[in-house]
Amino acid sequence: MELGAFPCLSWSNSESSSNQTLNQFLKIRPSKRWLMLGSHAALCDNQLWTAWHCSVRRFFRKTSLARTIDAEFIRFIAGTHHISEAFQRAGVSDTDVKGWIIYLPEIQENNSLDNGMSPSVEYKDNFETTAIGILESLKLTPSYSSLELNLENADKLGMDINDLDFDNLEDALIGFVLSSEFHT
């Protein structure tokens, strides 16, 4: 099922430390469905939707390893079952001057594991307005960068890129996300 663009927006920062920004973000975000990733961590829509599916399925089954949906999502992005390692691999570091703000859509009502999990479409109405409002209150600038497949960034996530052909990167990245399911 093609879900289209994942609700994410790139940002840049020139004023304060990323740790201060992240701490402030955690205080003002509307819910735990809003999170920030390092600029290297979000590479393509299919990667993000795969991590979303894995996260919501784990929460639906009550088998998540993380206590919150945002941490579970970051765990899948980082391809690990270790929460602290996931934040080191995919989170915003203190030296980052850019990154991503992400929204994890709610699932549609009446979803079940048998019928598949689909995101509720309401997020599309307010995502960008809410994301820009959050960024402005953090004194961050929306940069509107596009997601971009990049071997070096995949390596930063902890993915083995030796002998990986760039043409296979998206498929390998999805496999990397899914590998978190099998290592738990």
Short mmCIF file of N, CA and C in Angstrom, two decimals, residues 22-183:
data_model
loop_
_atom_site.label_atom_id
_atom_site.label_comp_id
_atom_site.label_asym_id
_atom_site.label_seq_id
_atom_site.Cartn_x
_atom_site.Cartn_y
_atom_site.Cartn_z
N LEU A 22 16.20 20.42 22.12
CA LEU A 22 15.50 19.15 22.32
C LEU A 22 14.76 19.13 23.65
N ASN A 23 15.38 19.61 24.70
CA ASN A 23 14.70 19.68 26.01
C ASN A 23 13.47 20.57 25.94
N GLN A 24 13.58 21.70 25.28
CA GLN A 24 12.43 22.60 25.13
C GLN A 24 11.34 21.94 24.28
N PHE A 25 11.76 21.25 23.21
CA PHE A 25 10.80 20.54 22.35
C PHE A 25 9.99 19.53 23.16
N LEU A 26 10.66 18.77 24.01
CA LEU A 26 9.97 17.76 24.81
C LEU A 26 8.94 18.38 25.76
N LYS A 27 9.16 19.63 26.15
CA LYS A 27 8.21 20.32 27.02
C LYS A 27 7.00 20.86 26.26
N ILE A 28 7.20 21.28 25.01
CA ILE A 28 6.11 21.97 24.30
C ILE A 28 5.40 21.11 23.25
N ARG A 29 5.92 19.96 22.93
CA ARG A 29 5.29 19.17 21.86
C ARG A 29 3.86 18.80 22.26
N PRO A 30 2.96 18.77 21.29
CA PRO A 30 1.55 18.50 21.59
C PRO A 30 1.29 17.10 22.15
N SER A 31 2.12 16.13 21.77
CA SER A 31 1.95 14.75 22.27
C SER A 31 3.24 13.98 22.02
N LYS A 32 3.27 12.75 22.52
CA LYS A 32 4.45 11.90 22.31
C LYS A 32 4.51 11.36 20.90
N ARG A 33 3.58 11.74 20.08
CA ARG A 33 3.61 11.36 18.67
C ARG A 33 4.48 12.32 17.84
N TRP A 34 4.96 13.37 18.48
CA TRP A 34 5.89 14.30 17.84
C TRP A 34 7.30 14.00 18.34
N LEU A 35 8.27 13.94 17.42
CA LEU A 35 9.64 13.65 17.81
C LEU A 35 10.61 14.35 16.87
N MET A 36 11.85 14.34 17.27
CA MET A 36 12.92 14.89 16.43
C MET A 36 13.94 13.80 16.15
N LEU A 37 14.44 13.82 14.92
CA LEU A 37 15.51 12.92 14.49
C LEU A 37 16.68 13.75 14.00
N GLY A 38 17.88 13.17 14.08
CA GLY A 38 19.04 13.80 13.47
C GLY A 38 18.85 13.88 11.96
N SER A 39 19.54 14.80 11.32
CA SER A 39 19.37 15.01 9.88
C SER A 39 19.73 13.78 9.06
N HIS A 40 20.59 12.93 9.59
CA HIS A 40 21.05 11.74 8.88
C HIS A 40 20.07 10.56 8.98
N ALA A 41 19.09 10.65 9.87
CA ALA A 41 18.29 9.47 10.23
C ALA A 41 17.09 9.21 9.32
N ALA A 42 16.52 10.24 8.74
CA ALA A 42 15.36 10.08 7.87
C ALA A 42 15.84 10.11 6.42
N LEU A 43 15.71 8.99 5.73
CA LEU A 43 16.27 8.88 4.39
C LEU A 43 15.24 8.74 3.28
N CYS A 44 14.09 8.14 3.58
CA CYS A 44 13.06 7.99 2.55
C CYS A 44 11.71 7.71 3.21
N ASP A 45 10.65 7.99 2.47
CA ASP A 45 9.31 7.79 3.00
C ASP A 45 9.06 6.33 3.38
N ASN A 46 9.50 5.40 2.54
CA ASN A 46 9.25 3.98 2.84
C ASN A 46 9.94 3.53 4.12
N GLN A 47 11.11 4.07 4.41
CA GLN A 47 11.80 3.78 5.68
C GLN A 47 10.94 4.25 6.85
N LEU A 48 10.45 5.48 6.75
CA LEU A 48 9.67 6.07 7.85
C LEU A 48 8.33 5.35 8.02
N TRP A 49 7.65 5.03 6.92
CA TRP A 49 6.37 4.32 7.04
C TRP A 49 6.58 2.90 7.59
N THR A 50 7.67 2.26 7.21
CA THR A 50 7.96 0.92 7.74
C THR A 50 8.17 0.98 9.25
N ALA A 51 8.95 1.96 9.70
CA ALA A 51 9.17 2.13 11.15
C ALA A 51 7.86 2.47 11.85
N TRP A 52 7.02 3.28 11.20
CA TRP A 52 5.70 3.62 11.78
C TRP A 52 4.86 2.36 11.95
N HIS A 53 4.78 1.55 10.88
CA HIS A 53 3.98 0.31 10.95
C HIS A 53 4.48 -0.61 12.07
N CYS A 54 5.78 -0.79 12.13
CA CYS A 54 6.34 -1.66 13.18
C CYS A 54 6.02 -1.13 14.57
N SER A 55 6.15 0.18 14.74
CA SER A 55 5.90 0.80 16.05
C SER A 55 4.44 0.68 16.47
N VAL A 56 3.53 1.04 15.58
CA VAL A 56 2.11 1.00 15.97
C VAL A 56 1.64 -0.43 16.17
N ARG A 57 2.18 -1.35 15.38
CA ARG A 57 1.81 -2.76 15.57
C ARG A 57 2.27 -3.26 16.94
N ARG A 58 3.49 -2.90 17.33
CA ARG A 58 4.00 -3.30 18.65
C ARG A 58 3.15 -2.69 19.77
N PHE A 59 2.77 -1.42 19.63
CA PHE A 59 1.93 -0.79 20.66
C PHE A 59 0.54 -1.40 20.68
N PHE A 60 0.00 -1.72 19.51
CA PHE A 60 -1.32 -2.33 19.42
C PHE A 60 -1.32 -3.69 20.12
N ARG A 61 -0.25 -4.45 19.94
CA ARG A 61 -0.12 -5.78 20.57
C ARG A 61 0.33 -5.70 22.03
N LYS A 62 0.74 -4.51 22.46
CA LYS A 62 1.29 -4.31 23.80
C LYS A 62 2.59 -5.10 23.99
N THR A 63 3.42 -5.11 22.92
CA THR A 63 4.71 -5.79 22.98
C THR A 63 5.87 -4.84 22.69
N SER A 64 5.63 -3.55 22.80
CA SER A 64 6.70 -2.59 22.51
C SER A 64 7.81 -2.72 23.54
N LEU A 65 9.01 -2.45 23.11
CA LEU A 65 10.15 -2.46 24.02
C LEU A 65 10.32 -1.11 24.70
N ALA A 66 9.93 -0.05 24.01
CA ALA A 66 10.00 1.30 24.59
C ALA A 66 8.67 1.61 25.27
N ARG A 67 8.72 2.54 26.21
CA ARG A 67 7.50 2.93 26.93
C ARG A 67 6.64 3.91 26.15
N THR A 68 7.24 4.60 25.18
CA THR A 68 6.49 5.59 24.41
C THR A 68 6.62 5.30 22.92
N ILE A 69 5.61 5.73 22.17
CA ILE A 69 5.59 5.47 20.73
C ILE A 69 6.75 6.16 20.02
N ASP A 70 7.14 7.35 20.47
CA ASP A 70 8.25 8.05 19.82
C ASP A 70 9.57 7.29 19.99
N ALA A 71 9.82 6.77 21.16
CA ALA A 71 11.05 6.00 21.40
C ALA A 71 11.02 4.68 20.63
N GLU A 72 9.86 4.07 20.52
CA GLU A 72 9.75 2.82 19.75
C GLU A 72 10.05 3.08 18.27
N PHE A 73 9.54 4.18 17.75
CA PHE A 73 9.80 4.56 16.36
C PHE A 73 11.30 4.79 16.14
N ILE A 74 11.93 5.52 17.03
CA ILE A 74 13.37 5.79 16.90
C ILE A 74 14.15 4.48 16.98
N ARG A 75 13.71 3.56 17.81
CA ARG A 75 14.35 2.25 17.91
C ARG A 75 14.32 1.53 16.57
N PHE A 76 13.19 1.57 15.89
CA PHE A 76 13.09 0.92 14.58
C PHE A 76 13.94 1.65 13.53
N ILE A 77 13.93 2.97 13.55
CA ILE A 77 14.76 3.73 12.60
C ILE A 77 16.23 3.34 12.76
N ALA A 78 16.65 3.15 13.99
CA ALA A 78 18.06 2.83 14.28
C ALA A 78 18.37 1.34 14.11
N GLY A 79 17.37 0.52 13.82
CA GLY A 79 17.61 -0.89 13.58
C GLY A 79 18.15 -1.65 14.78
N THR A 80 17.66 -1.32 15.97
CA THR A 80 18.18 -1.96 17.18
C THR A 80 17.06 -2.21 18.18
N HIS A 81 17.32 -3.06 19.14
CA HIS A 81 16.35 -3.24 20.23
C HIS A 81 16.81 -2.53 21.49
N HIS A 82 17.94 -1.86 21.45
CA HIS A 82 18.46 -1.10 22.59
C HIS A 82 18.02 0.35 22.47
N ILE A 83 17.21 0.81 23.39
CA ILE A 83 16.65 2.16 23.32
C ILE A 83 17.76 3.22 23.38
N SER A 84 18.68 3.09 24.30
CA SER A 84 19.74 4.11 24.42
C SER A 84 20.61 4.15 23.16
N GLU A 85 20.89 3.01 22.60
CA GLU A 85 21.67 2.96 21.36
C GLU A 85 20.89 3.60 20.22
N ALA A 86 19.59 3.41 20.20
CA ALA A 86 18.75 4.01 19.16
C ALA A 86 18.85 5.53 19.18
N PHE A 87 18.79 6.12 20.37
CA PHE A 87 18.89 7.58 20.47
C PHE A 87 20.27 8.07 20.05
N GLN A 88 21.31 7.30 20.35
CA GLN A 88 22.66 7.68 19.91
C GLN A 88 22.77 7.62 18.39
N ARG A 89 22.18 6.62 17.78
CA ARG A 89 22.28 6.44 16.34
C ARG A 89 21.40 7.41 15.55
N ALA A 90 20.17 7.63 16.02
CA ALA A 90 19.19 8.35 15.20
C ALA A 90 18.71 9.67 15.78
N GLY A 91 19.01 9.91 17.03
CA GLY A 91 18.51 11.13 17.67
C GLY A 91 19.30 12.36 17.29
N VAL A 92 18.85 13.49 17.79
CA VAL A 92 19.53 14.76 17.59
C VAL A 92 20.69 14.84 18.58
N SER A 93 21.90 15.08 18.07
CA SER A 93 23.06 15.21 18.96
C SER A 93 23.30 16.69 19.24
N ASP A 94 24.11 16.97 20.23
CA ASP A 94 24.35 18.36 20.62
C ASP A 94 25.06 19.16 19.54
N THR A 95 25.74 18.49 18.63
CA THR A 95 26.44 19.20 17.56
C THR A 95 25.59 19.39 16.31
N ASP A 96 24.40 18.82 16.28
CA ASP A 96 23.54 18.93 15.10
C ASP A 96 23.02 20.35 14.93
N VAL A 97 23.08 20.83 13.70
CA VAL A 97 22.51 22.14 13.38
C VAL A 97 21.31 22.00 12.45
N LYS A 98 20.95 20.74 12.16
CA LYS A 98 19.75 20.48 11.37
C LYS A 98 19.22 19.10 11.74
N GLY A 99 17.97 18.89 11.39
CA GLY A 99 17.34 17.63 11.71
C GLY A 99 15.93 17.57 11.13
N TRP A 100 15.13 16.69 11.69
CA TRP A 100 13.76 16.48 11.23
C TRP A 100 12.80 16.54 12.40
N ILE A 101 11.65 17.16 12.18
CA ILE A 101 10.53 17.04 13.11
C ILE A 101 9.57 16.06 12.45
N ILE A 102 9.11 15.11 13.23
CA ILE A 102 8.32 13.98 12.73
C ILE A 102 7.02 13.91 13.52
N TYR A 103 5.94 13.56 12.81
CA TYR A 103 4.67 13.26 13.49
C TYR A 103 4.29 11.82 13.17
N LEU A 104 3.94 11.07 14.19
CA LEU A 104 3.50 9.68 14.03
C LEU A 104 1.98 9.66 14.04
N PRO A 105 1.34 9.48 12.88
CA PRO A 105 -0.12 9.51 12.83
C PRO A 105 -0.76 8.43 13.69
N GLU A 106 -1.93 8.75 14.21
CA GLU A 106 -2.75 7.75 14.89
C GLU A 106 -3.17 6.71 13.86
N ILE A 107 -3.56 5.53 14.33
CA ILE A 107 -4.09 4.53 13.40
C ILE A 107 -5.58 4.79 13.20
N GLN A 108 -6.09 4.36 12.05
CA GLN A 108 -7.52 4.50 11.78
C GLN A 108 -8.31 3.69 12.79
N GLU A 109 -9.49 4.19 13.12
CA GLU A 109 -10.36 3.42 14.00
C GLU A 109 -10.70 2.10 13.33
N ASN A 110 -10.97 1.10 14.13
CA ASN A 110 -11.34 -0.24 13.65
C ASN A 110 -10.19 -0.96 12.95
N ASN A 111 -8.95 -0.53 13.16
CA ASN A 111 -7.81 -1.27 12.64
C ASN A 111 -7.65 -2.54 13.44
N SER A 112 -7.14 -3.55 12.80
CA SER A 112 -6.81 -4.79 13.50
C SER A 112 -5.59 -5.39 12.83
N LEU A 113 -4.95 -6.30 13.50
CA LEU A 113 -3.79 -6.95 12.91
C LEU A 113 -4.19 -7.75 11.68
N ASP A 114 -5.42 -8.27 11.66
CA ASP A 114 -5.89 -9.05 10.52
C ASP A 114 -6.10 -8.18 9.29
N ASN A 115 -6.62 -6.97 9.50
CA ASN A 115 -6.95 -6.08 8.39
C ASN A 115 -5.80 -5.15 8.02
N GLY A 116 -4.75 -5.16 8.78
CA GLY A 116 -3.64 -4.25 8.54
C GLY A 116 -3.81 -2.94 9.29
N MET A 117 -2.73 -2.26 9.47
CA MET A 117 -2.74 -0.98 10.18
C MET A 117 -2.60 0.14 9.15
N SER A 118 -3.50 1.08 9.21
CA SER A 118 -3.45 2.24 8.32
C SER A 118 -3.49 3.50 9.15
N PRO A 119 -2.77 4.53 8.69
CA PRO A 119 -2.81 5.78 9.44
C PRO A 119 -4.13 6.51 9.22
N SER A 120 -4.58 7.16 10.25
CA SER A 120 -5.72 8.06 10.13
C SER A 120 -5.29 9.20 9.21
N VAL A 121 -6.18 9.69 8.38
CA VAL A 121 -5.79 10.72 7.42
C VAL A 121 -5.91 12.14 7.97
N GLU A 122 -6.43 12.30 9.17
CA GLU A 122 -6.61 13.64 9.73
C GLU A 122 -5.30 14.40 9.89
N TYR A 123 -4.20 13.69 10.08
CA TYR A 123 -2.92 14.37 10.30
C TYR A 123 -2.55 15.28 9.13
N LYS A 124 -3.01 14.94 7.94
CA LYS A 124 -2.64 15.71 6.75
C LYS A 124 -3.14 17.15 6.81
N ASP A 125 -4.26 17.35 7.52
CA ASP A 125 -4.85 18.69 7.58
C ASP A 125 -4.01 19.68 8.35
N ASN A 126 -3.38 19.26 9.43
CA ASN A 126 -2.72 20.19 10.33
C ASN A 126 -1.23 19.96 10.53
N PHE A 127 -0.66 18.95 9.90
CA PHE A 127 0.74 18.63 10.19
C PHE A 127 1.67 19.81 9.97
N GLU A 128 1.66 20.37 8.77
CA GLU A 128 2.64 21.41 8.46
C GLU A 128 2.46 22.65 9.33
N THR A 129 1.22 23.07 9.54
CA THR A 129 0.97 24.23 10.39
C THR A 129 1.47 24.00 11.80
N THR A 130 1.16 22.83 12.35
CA THR A 130 1.61 22.51 13.71
C THR A 130 3.13 22.40 13.77
N ALA A 131 3.72 21.73 12.79
CA ALA A 131 5.18 21.56 12.78
C ALA A 131 5.88 22.92 12.70
N ILE A 132 5.41 23.79 11.84
CA ILE A 132 6.03 25.12 11.71
C ILE A 132 5.86 25.91 13.01
N GLY A 133 4.69 25.81 13.63
CA GLY A 133 4.48 26.48 14.92
C GLY A 133 5.45 26.00 15.98
N ILE A 134 5.67 24.69 16.04
CA ILE A 134 6.62 24.13 17.00
C ILE A 134 8.03 24.66 16.70
N LEU A 135 8.42 24.60 15.44
CA LEU A 135 9.76 25.06 15.07
C LEU A 135 9.96 26.53 15.39
N GLU A 136 8.96 27.34 15.10
CA GLU A 136 9.07 28.78 15.40
C GLU A 136 9.23 29.02 16.89
N SER A 137 8.48 28.29 17.72
CA SER A 137 8.61 28.50 19.16
C SER A 137 9.96 28.02 19.68
N LEU A 138 10.63 27.16 18.93
CA LEU A 138 11.97 26.70 19.30
C LEU A 138 13.07 27.55 18.65
N LYS A 139 12.65 28.55 17.88
CA LYS A 139 13.58 29.40 17.12
C LYS A 139 14.39 28.59 16.11
N LEU A 140 13.72 27.61 15.52
CA LEU A 140 14.30 26.81 14.45
C LEU A 140 13.67 27.25 13.13
N THR A 141 14.41 27.07 12.05
CA THR A 141 13.94 27.48 10.74
C THR A 141 13.55 26.25 9.93
N PRO A 142 12.31 26.20 9.42
CA PRO A 142 11.96 25.09 8.51
C PRO A 142 12.84 25.20 7.26
N SER A 143 13.46 24.12 6.86
CA SER A 143 14.34 24.19 5.69
C SER A 143 13.77 23.47 4.47
N TYR A 144 12.70 22.74 4.63
CA TYR A 144 11.98 22.10 3.53
C TYR A 144 12.87 21.22 2.65
N SER A 145 13.88 20.61 3.24
CA SER A 145 14.72 19.67 2.50
C SER A 145 13.90 18.42 2.19
N SER A 146 14.27 17.75 1.13
CA SER A 146 13.63 16.49 0.77
C SER A 146 14.38 15.34 1.42
N LEU A 147 13.65 14.27 1.69
CA LEU A 147 14.30 13.05 2.13
C LEU A 147 15.23 12.59 1.02
N GLU A 148 16.38 12.06 1.39
CA GLU A 148 17.36 11.68 0.38
C GLU A 148 18.12 10.44 0.81
N LEU A 149 18.10 9.43 -0.05
CA LEU A 149 18.88 8.22 0.22
C LEU A 149 20.36 8.57 0.18
N ASN A 150 21.11 8.07 1.17
CA ASN A 150 22.51 8.44 1.29
C ASN A 150 23.23 7.32 2.05
N LEU A 151 24.22 6.74 1.42
CA LEU A 151 24.95 5.62 2.04
C LEU A 151 25.66 6.04 3.32
N GLU A 152 26.27 7.21 3.33
CA GLU A 152 26.98 7.68 4.52
C GLU A 152 26.02 7.83 5.71
N ASN A 153 24.83 8.35 5.45
CA ASN A 153 23.84 8.51 6.53
C ASN A 153 23.32 7.16 7.00
N ALA A 154 23.16 6.21 6.08
CA ALA A 154 22.75 4.86 6.48
C ALA A 154 23.82 4.24 7.39
N ASP A 155 25.07 4.49 7.07
CA ASP A 155 26.18 4.00 7.90
C ASP A 155 26.11 4.61 9.30
N LYS A 156 25.77 5.90 9.40
CA LYS A 156 25.65 6.56 10.70
C LYS A 156 24.56 5.93 11.56
N LEU A 157 23.53 5.37 10.91
CA LEU A 157 22.47 4.69 11.64
C LEU A 157 22.91 3.33 12.17
N GLY A 158 24.06 2.85 11.70
CA GLY A 158 24.55 1.55 12.14
C GLY A 158 24.36 0.45 11.12
N MET A 159 23.92 0.82 9.94
CA MET A 159 23.68 -0.15 8.88
C MET A 159 25.02 -0.54 8.23
N ASP A 160 25.19 -1.81 7.92
CA ASP A 160 26.39 -2.27 7.24
C ASP A 160 26.26 -1.93 5.76
N ILE A 161 27.07 -0.99 5.30
CA ILE A 161 26.98 -0.56 3.90
C ILE A 161 28.09 -1.14 3.04
N ASN A 162 28.96 -1.97 3.63
CA ASN A 162 30.03 -2.59 2.83
C ASN A 162 29.40 -3.42 1.72
N ASP A 163 29.88 -3.21 0.52
CA ASP A 163 29.41 -3.94 -0.67
C ASP A 163 27.95 -3.68 -1.00
N LEU A 164 27.33 -2.65 -0.42
CA LEU A 164 25.94 -2.33 -0.72
C LEU A 164 25.89 -1.42 -1.93
N ASP A 165 25.18 -1.84 -2.95
CA ASP A 165 24.99 -1.03 -4.15
C ASP A 165 23.93 0.04 -3.85
N PHE A 166 24.20 1.27 -4.24
CA PHE A 166 23.28 2.37 -3.97
C PHE A 166 21.87 2.07 -4.48
N ASP A 167 21.76 1.38 -5.61
CA ASP A 167 20.45 1.05 -6.17
C ASP A 167 19.62 0.17 -5.24
N ASN A 168 20.26 -0.52 -4.33
CA ASN A 168 19.57 -1.40 -3.38
C ASN A 168 19.41 -0.79 -2.00
N LEU A 169 19.80 0.48 -1.85
CA LEU A 169 19.82 1.10 -0.53
C LEU A 169 18.43 1.17 0.11
N GLU A 170 17.42 1.56 -0.64
CA GLU A 170 16.09 1.67 -0.04
C GLU A 170 15.59 0.33 0.48
N ASP A 171 15.74 -0.72 -0.32
CA ASP A 171 15.33 -2.05 0.13
C ASP A 171 16.14 -2.50 1.35
N ALA A 172 17.45 -2.23 1.33
CA ALA A 172 18.30 -2.60 2.47
C ALA A 172 17.91 -1.81 3.71
N LEU A 173 17.53 -0.56 3.53
CA LEU A 173 17.12 0.28 4.66
C LEU A 173 15.84 -0.25 5.30
N ILE A 174 14.90 -0.68 4.48
CA ILE A 174 13.66 -1.27 5.00
C ILE A 174 13.99 -2.56 5.75
N GLY A 175 14.87 -3.37 5.19
CA GLY A 175 15.31 -4.58 5.89
C GLY A 175 15.98 -4.26 7.21
N PHE A 176 16.74 -3.18 7.24
CA PHE A 176 17.41 -2.74 8.46
C PHE A 176 16.39 -2.38 9.53
N VAL A 177 15.35 -1.64 9.14
CA VAL A 177 14.27 -1.30 10.09
C VAL A 177 13.61 -2.57 10.60
N LEU A 178 13.26 -3.46 9.68
CA LEU A 178 12.58 -4.70 10.05
C LEU A 178 13.45 -5.61 10.91
N SER A 179 14.77 -5.49 10.78
CA SER A 179 15.65 -6.35 11.57
C SER A 179 15.46 -6.12 13.07
N SER A 180 14.96 -4.97 13.46
CA SER A 180 14.67 -4.71 14.88
C SER A 180 13.60 -5.65 15.41
N GLU A 181 12.69 -6.06 14.55
CA GLU A 181 11.64 -6.99 14.95
C GLU A 181 12.22 -8.35 15.30
N PHE A 182 13.25 -8.75 14.58
CA PHE A 182 13.77 -10.10 14.72
C PHE A 182 14.89 -10.22 15.74
N HIS A 183 15.38 -9.10 16.21
CA HIS A 183 16.45 -9.10 17.20
C HIS A 183 15.92 -8.84 18.60
#
